[in-house]
Coordinates of N, CA and C in Angstrom, one line a residue:
M1 N 82.3 74.4 145.5 CA 83.6 74.8 145.4 C 84.3 74.3 144.1
L2 N 84.0 73.1 143.7 CA 84.5 72.5 142.5 C 84.0 73.3 141.3
F3 N 82.7 73.7 141.3 CA 82.1 74.5 140.3 C 82.9 75.8 140.1
K4 N 83.2 76.5 141.1 CA 84.0 77.8 141.0 C 85.4 77.5 140.4
T5 N 86.0 76.5 140.8 CA 87.4 76.1 140.3 C 87.3 75.9 138.8
G6 N 86.2 75.1 138.4 CA 86.0 74.8 137.0 C 85.8 76.1 136.2
L7 N 85.0 77.0 136.7 CA 84.8 78.3 136.0 C 86.0 79.1 135.9
S8 N 86.8 79.1 137.0 CA 88.0 79.8 137.1 C 89.0 79.3 136.0
A9 N 89.1 78.0 135.9 CA 90.0 77.4 134.9 C 89.5 77.7 133.5
L10 N 88.2 77.7 133.3 CA 87.7 78.1 131.9 C 88.0 79.5 131.6
A11 N 87.8 80.4 132.6 CA 88.1 81.8 132.4 C 89.6 82.0 132.1
T12 N 90.5 81.3 132.7 CA 91.9 81.4 132.5 C 92.2 80.9 131.1
M13 N 91.6 79.8 130.7 CA 91.9 79.2 129.3 C 91.4 80.2 128.3
A14 N 90.2 80.8 128.5 CA 89.7 81.8 127.6 C 90.6 83.0 127.4
A15 N 91.1 83.5 128.5 CA 92.0 84.6 128.5 C 93.3 84.3 127.8
L16 N 93.8 83.1 128.0 CA 95.0 82.6 127.3 C 94.7 82.5 125.8
A17 N 93.6 82.0 125.4 CA 93.2 81.9 124.0 C 93.1 83.3 123.3
S18 N 92.5 84.2 124.1 CA 92.4 85.5 123.6 C 93.7 86.2 123.4
T19 N 94.6 86.0 124.3 CA 96.0 86.5 124.2 C 96.7 85.9 123.0
A20 N 96.5 84.6 122.8 CA 97.2 83.9 121.7 C 96.7 84.5 120.3
T21 N 95.5 84.9 120.2 CA 95.0 85.4 118.9 C 95.1 86.9 118.8
A22 N 95.5 87.6 119.9 CA 95.6 89.0 119.8 C 96.5 89.5 118.8
G23 N 97.7 88.8 118.6 CA 98.7 89.2 117.6 C 98.5 88.6 116.2
N24 N 97.4 87.9 116.0 CA 97.1 87.2 114.8 C 96.8 88.2 113.7
I25 N 97.1 87.8 112.5 CA 96.7 88.6 111.3 C 95.4 88.1 110.8
T26 N 94.4 89.0 110.6 CA 93.1 88.6 110.2 C 92.5 89.6 109.2
A27 N 91.8 89.0 108.3 CA 91.1 89.9 107.3 C 90.1 90.8 107.9
A28 N 89.6 90.4 109.1 CA 88.6 91.3 109.8 C 89.3 92.6 110.3
N29 N 90.6 92.6 110.4 CA 91.4 93.7 110.9 C 92.4 94.1 109.9
P30 N 92.1 94.9 108.9 CA 93.0 95.3 107.8 C 94.3 95.9 108.4
Q31 N 94.2 96.6 109.5 CA 95.4 97.2 110.1 C 96.4 96.1 110.5
S32 N 96.0 94.9 110.9 CA 96.9 93.8 111.2 C 97.8 93.5 110.0
L33 N 97.2 93.5 108.8 CA 98.0 93.3 107.6 C 98.9 94.5 107.3
M34 N 98.4 95.7 107.5 CA 99.2 96.9 107.3 C 100.5 96.8 108.2
D35 N 100.2 96.5 109.5 CA 101.3 96.4 110.4 C 102.4 95.3 110.0
F36 N 101.9 94.2 109.5 CA 102.7 93.2 109.0 C 103.6 93.7 107.8
F37 N 103.0 94.3 106.8 CA 103.7 94.8 105.7 C 104.7 95.9 106.1
T38 N 104.3 96.7 107.0 CA 105.3 97.7 107.5 C 106.5 97.1 108.1
S39 N 106.3 96.0 108.9 CA 107.4 95.3 109.5 C 108.3 94.6 108.5
E40 N 107.7 94.3 107.3 CA 108.4 93.6 106.3 C 109.1 94.7 105.4
G41 N 108.9 95.9 105.6 CA 109.5 97.0 104.8 C 108.9 97.2 103.5
A42 N 107.6 96.7 103.4 CA 106.9 96.8 102.1 C 105.9 98.0 102.2
P43 N 106.2 99.1 101.5 CA 105.3 100.3 101.6 C 103.9 99.9 101.1
A44 N 102.9 100.2 102.0 CA 101.6 99.8 101.7 C 100.6 100.9 102.0
K45 N 99.5 100.9 101.3 CA 98.5 101.9 101.4 C 97.1 101.2 101.5
L46 N 96.4 101.5 102.5 CA 95.0 101.0 102.7 C 94.0 101.9 102.1
V47 N 93.3 101.3 101.1 CA 92.3 102.1 100.4 C 91.0 101.2 100.4
E48 N 90.0 101.7 99.6 CA 88.7 101.0 99.5 C 88.6 100.5 98.0
D49 N 88.2 99.3 97.8 CA 88.0 98.8 96.4 C 86.7 99.4 95.9
N50 N 86.4 98.9 94.6 CA 85.2 99.5 94.0 C 83.8 99.0 94.5
V51 N 83.9 98.1 95.5 CA 82.6 97.7 96.1 C 82.6 98.1 97.6
G52 N 83.5 98.8 98.0 CA 83.5 99.3 99.4 C 84.3 98.5 100.4
D53 N 84.9 97.4 99.9 CA 85.7 96.6 100.8 C 87.2 97.1 100.9
P54 N 87.9 96.8 102.0 CA 89.3 97.2 102.1 C 90.1 96.6 101.0
K55 N 91.2 97.3 100.7 CA 92.1 96.9 99.7 C 93.5 97.5 100.1
I56 N 94.5 96.7 100.0 CA 95.9 97.2 100.3 C 96.7 97.2 99.0
E57 N 97.2 98.4 98.7 CA 98.1 98.5 97.5 C 99.5 98.6 98.0
L58 N 100.4 97.7 97.5 CA 101.8 97.8 98.0 C 102.8 97.4 96.9
K59 N 104.1 97.7 97.2 CA 105.2 97.4 96.3 C 106.2 96.7 97.2
H60 N 106.7 95.6 96.6 CA 107.7 94.8 97.3 C 108.6 94.2 96.2
Y61 N 109.9 94.4 96.4 CA 110.9 93.9 95.4 C 110.6 94.5 94.0
D62 N 110.3 95.8 94.0 CA 110.0 96.4 92.7 C 108.8 95.9 91.9
T63 N 107.9 95.2 92.6 CA 106.7 94.7 92.0 C 105.5 95.3 92.7
N64 N 104.6 95.9 92.0 CA 103.3 96.4 92.6 C 102.3 95.3 92.6
F65 N 101.6 95.2 93.7 CA 100.5 94.2 93.7 C 99.5 94.7 94.7
A66 N 98.4 94.0 94.8 CA 97.3 94.4 95.7 C 96.8 93.2 96.6
V67 N 96.2 93.6 97.7 CA 95.6 92.6 98.6 C 94.1 93.0 98.7
Y68 N 93.3 92.1 98.2 CA 91.8 92.3 98.2 C 91.3 91.5 99.4
F69 N 90.2 92.1 100.0 CA 89.5 91.5 101.1 C 88.2 90.9 100.6
Y70 N 87.9 89.7 101.1 CA 86.7 88.9 100.7 C 85.9 88.5 101.9
G71 N 84.7 88.1 101.7 CA 83.8 87.6 102.7 C 83.4 88.7 103.7
C72 N 83.4 89.9 103.2 CA 83.1 91.1 104.0 C 81.6 91.4 104.1
D73 N 81.2 92.0 105.2 CA 79.9 92.4 105.4 C 79.9 94.0 105.4
D74 N 79.5 94.6 104.4 CA 79.5 96.1 104.2 C 80.9 96.6 104.5
G75 N 81.9 96.0 103.9 CA 83.3 96.5 104.1 C 83.9 96.1 105.4
K76 N 83.3 95.3 106.2 CA 83.8 95.0 107.5 C 83.7 93.5 107.8
S77 N 84.3 93.0 108.8 CA 84.3 91.6 109.2 C 84.6 90.6 108.1
C78 N 85.7 91.0 107.3 CA 86.1 90.1 106.2 C 86.7 88.9 106.8
D79 N 86.7 87.8 106.0 CA 87.3 86.5 106.5 C 88.4 85.9 105.6
A80 N 88.7 86.7 104.5 CA 89.8 86.2 103.6 C 90.4 87.3 102.9
V81 N 91.6 87.1 102.4 CA 92.3 88.0 101.6 C 92.8 87.3 100.3
Q82 N 93.1 88.1 99.3 CA 93.6 87.6 98.1 C 94.8 88.5 97.6
F83 N 96.0 87.9 97.5 CA 97.1 88.6 96.9 C 96.8 88.6 95.4
F84 N 97.0 89.7 94.7 CA 96.7 89.8 93.3 C 97.8 90.6 92.6
S85 N 98.3 90.2 91.4 CA 99.2 90.9 90.6 C 98.8 90.8 89.1
G86 N 98.7 91.9 88.4 CA 98.3 91.9 87.0 C 99.4 92.4 86.1
Y87 N 99.5 91.9 84.9 CA 100.6 92.2 84.0 C 99.9 92.6 82.6
G88 N 100.3 93.8 82.1 CA 99.8 94.2 80.8 C 100.4 93.5 79.7
T89 N 100.1 92.2 79.5 CA 100.7 91.4 78.4 C 100.0 91.6 77.1
E90 N 98.8 92.1 77.1 CA 98.0 92.4 75.9 C 98.1 91.3 74.8
G91 N 97.8 90.1 75.2 CA 97.8 89.0 74.2 C 99.1 88.3 73.9
E92 N 100.2 88.8 74.5 CA 101.5 88.2 74.2 C 101.7 86.9 74.9
V93 N 100.9 86.5 75.9 CA 101.1 85.3 76.6 C 100.0 84.3 76.1
A94 N 100.4 83.1 75.7 CA 99.4 82.2 75.2 C 98.7 81.5 76.3
I95 N 97.4 81.1 76.1 CA 96.6 80.4 77.1 C 97.3 79.1 77.5
A96 N 98.0 78.5 76.6 CA 98.7 77.2 76.9 C 99.8 77.5 78.0
K97 N 100.4 78.6 77.9 CA 101.4 79.0 78.9 C 100.8 79.2 80.3
I98 N 99.6 79.8 80.3 CA 98.9 80.0 81.6 C 98.4 78.6 82.1
N99 N 97.9 77.8 81.2 CA 97.4 76.5 81.6 C 98.6 75.6 82.2
S100 N 99.8 75.7 81.6 CA 100.9 75.0 82.1 C 101.3 75.5 83.5
W101 N 101.2 76.8 83.7 CA 101.4 77.3 85.1 C 100.5 76.7 86.1
N102 N 99.2 76.7 85.8 CA 98.2 76.2 86.7 C 98.3 74.7 86.9
T103 N 98.8 74.0 85.9 CA 99.0 72.5 86.1 C 100.1 72.2 87.0
D104 N 101.2 73.0 86.9 CA 102.4 72.7 87.7 C 102.5 73.4 89.1
R105 N 101.5 74.1 89.5 CA 101.6 74.8 90.7 C 100.5 74.4 91.7
R106 N 100.9 74.3 93.0 CA 99.9 73.9 94.0 C 99.3 75.2 94.5
F107 N 100.0 76.3 94.7 CA 99.5 77.5 95.3 C 99.4 78.6 94.2
G108 N 98.4 79.4 94.3 CA 98.3 80.5 93.3 C 97.6 79.9 92.0
R109 N 96.9 80.8 91.3 CA 96.3 80.5 90.0 C 96.5 81.7 89.1
A110 N 96.6 81.4 87.9 CA 96.8 82.4 86.8 C 95.7 82.3 85.8
Y111 N 95.5 83.4 85.1 CA 94.5 83.5 84.0 C 94.8 84.7 83.1
L112 N 94.1 84.7 82.0 CA 94.2 85.8 81.1 C 92.9 86.5 81.1
T113 N 92.9 87.9 81.1 CA 91.7 88.7 81.0 C 91.2 88.6 79.5
D114 N 90.0 89.1 79.3 CA 89.5 89.2 78.0 C 90.4 90.0 77.0
E115 N 91.1 91.0 77.6 CA 92.0 91.8 76.9 C 93.4 91.1 76.6
G116 N 93.6 89.9 77.2 CA 94.8 89.2 77.1 C 95.9 89.5 78.0
N117 N 95.5 90.2 79.2 CA 96.5 90.5 80.2 C 96.6 89.4 81.2
A118 N 97.8 89.1 81.6 CA 98.1 88.0 82.6 C 97.8 88.4 84.0
R119 N 97.3 87.5 84.8 CA 97.0 87.7 86.2 C 97.4 86.5 87.0
V120 N 97.8 86.8 88.3 CA 98.1 85.7 89.2 C 97.5 86.1 90.5
E121 N 96.9 85.1 91.2 CA 96.3 85.4 92.5 C 96.6 84.2 93.5
Y122 N 96.5 84.6 94.8 CA 96.7 83.6 95.8 C 95.8 84.0 97.0
D123 N 94.9 83.0 97.3 CA 93.9 83.3 98.4 C 94.3 82.7 99.7
I124 N 93.9 83.5 100.8 CA 94.2 83.0 102.1 C 93.0 83.2 103.0
Y125 N 92.4 82.2 103.6 CA 91.3 82.3 104.5 C 91.9 82.5 105.9
T126 N 91.5 83.6 106.5 CA 92.0 83.9 107.9 C 90.9 83.5 108.9
G127 N 89.7 83.4 108.6 CA 88.6 83.1 109.5 C 88.5 84.2 110.6
A128 N 87.8 83.9 111.6 CA 87.5 84.8 112.7 C 88.8 85.0 113.6
D129 N 89.5 83.9 113.8 CA 90.7 84.0 114.7 C 91.9 84.4 114.1
G130 N 92.0 84.4 112.8 CA 93.2 84.9 112.1 C 94.3 83.9 112.0
V131 N 95.4 84.3 111.5 CA 96.6 83.5 111.3 C 97.8 84.1 112.0
S132 N 98.6 83.2 112.6 CA 99.7 83.7 113.4 C 100.7 84.5 112.4
S133 N 101.4 85.4 113.0 CA 102.3 86.2 112.2 C 103.3 85.4 111.5
E134 N 103.8 84.3 112.2 CA 104.7 83.4 111.6 C 104.2 82.7 110.4
D135 N 102.9 82.2 110.5 CA 102.3 81.5 109.4 C 102.0 82.5 108.2
F136 N 101.6 83.7 108.6 CA 101.3 84.6 107.5 C 102.6 85.0 106.8
S137 N 103.7 85.1 107.5 CA 105.0 85.4 106.9 C 105.3 84.3 105.9
E138 N 105.1 83.1 106.3 CA 105.4 82.0 105.3 C 104.5 82.1 104.1
M139 N 103.2 82.4 104.3 CA 102.3 82.6 103.2 C 102.7 83.8 102.3
F140 N 103.2 84.8 102.9 CA 103.7 86.0 102.2 C 104.9 85.6 101.3
E141 N 105.8 84.8 101.9 CA 107.0 84.3 101.2 C 106.6 83.5 100.0
I142 N 105.6 82.6 100.2 CA 105.0 81.8 99.1 C 104.5 82.8 98.0
W143 N 103.8 83.8 98.3 CA 103.3 84.8 97.4 C 104.4 85.5 96.6
I144 N 105.4 85.9 97.3 CA 106.6 86.6 96.7 C 107.3 85.7 95.7
D145 N 107.5 84.4 96.1 CA 108.1 83.4 95.3 C 107.2 83.2 94.0
L146 N 105.9 83.1 94.3 CA 104.9 82.9 93.1 C 105.0 84.0 92.1
M147 N 105.0 85.2 92.6 CA 105.1 86.4 91.7 C 106.4 86.3 90.8
G148 N 107.5 86.1 91.5 CA 108.8 86.0 90.8 C 108.8 84.9 89.7
K149 N 108.3 83.7 90.1 CA 108.3 82.6 89.2 C 107.3 82.8 88.1
F150 N 106.1 83.5 88.4 CA 105.2 83.8 87.3 C 105.7 84.8 86.3
E151 N 106.4 85.8 86.8 CA 107.0 86.8 85.9 C 108.0 86.1 85.0
D152 N 108.8 85.2 85.6 CA 109.7 84.4 84.7 C 109.0 83.6 83.7
H153 N 107.9 82.9 84.2 CA 107.1 82.0 83.3 C 106.6 82.8 82.1
I154 N 106.1 84.0 82.4 CA 105.5 84.7 81.2 C 106.5 85.6 80.5
E155 N 107.7 85.5 81.0 CA 108.8 86.3 80.4 C 108.6 87.8 80.5
W156 N 108.2 88.2 81.7 CA 107.9 89.6 82.0 C 109.2 90.4 82.2
E157 N 109.2 91.5 81.6 CA 110.5 92.3 81.6 C 110.2 93.5 82.5

């Protein structure tokens, strides 16, 4: 009898854990990100990147950016996303300015392409269980803040 009670308790705990992660945002489920962006009022489009992984293109506060998916297995079962924004600065931003950005920031990283265009990225590992909507919302706010500050930093018009 004790054995049955123990199994019943384990089954209940497993069901509760499953319910708790059901609403999580996870890279393995690109639609969970699309639903989040829709709820934020950010027009988004789910497409495929050049290697067959999911990619979300969106615009928020008049800035276009993308969300790339990583750790994927043939375009599925991804475990991370990367927020990405690129700026056609064509050599107008010095590497010292990019380096000062990276030195002063905890989240996000910036770099220049070979063509001299500025880029900023922010990676999020969601793992198999995902991230709660509340936590993802905080991360999204960090990203939006990063983009704005980066645009100010590089004097983007």
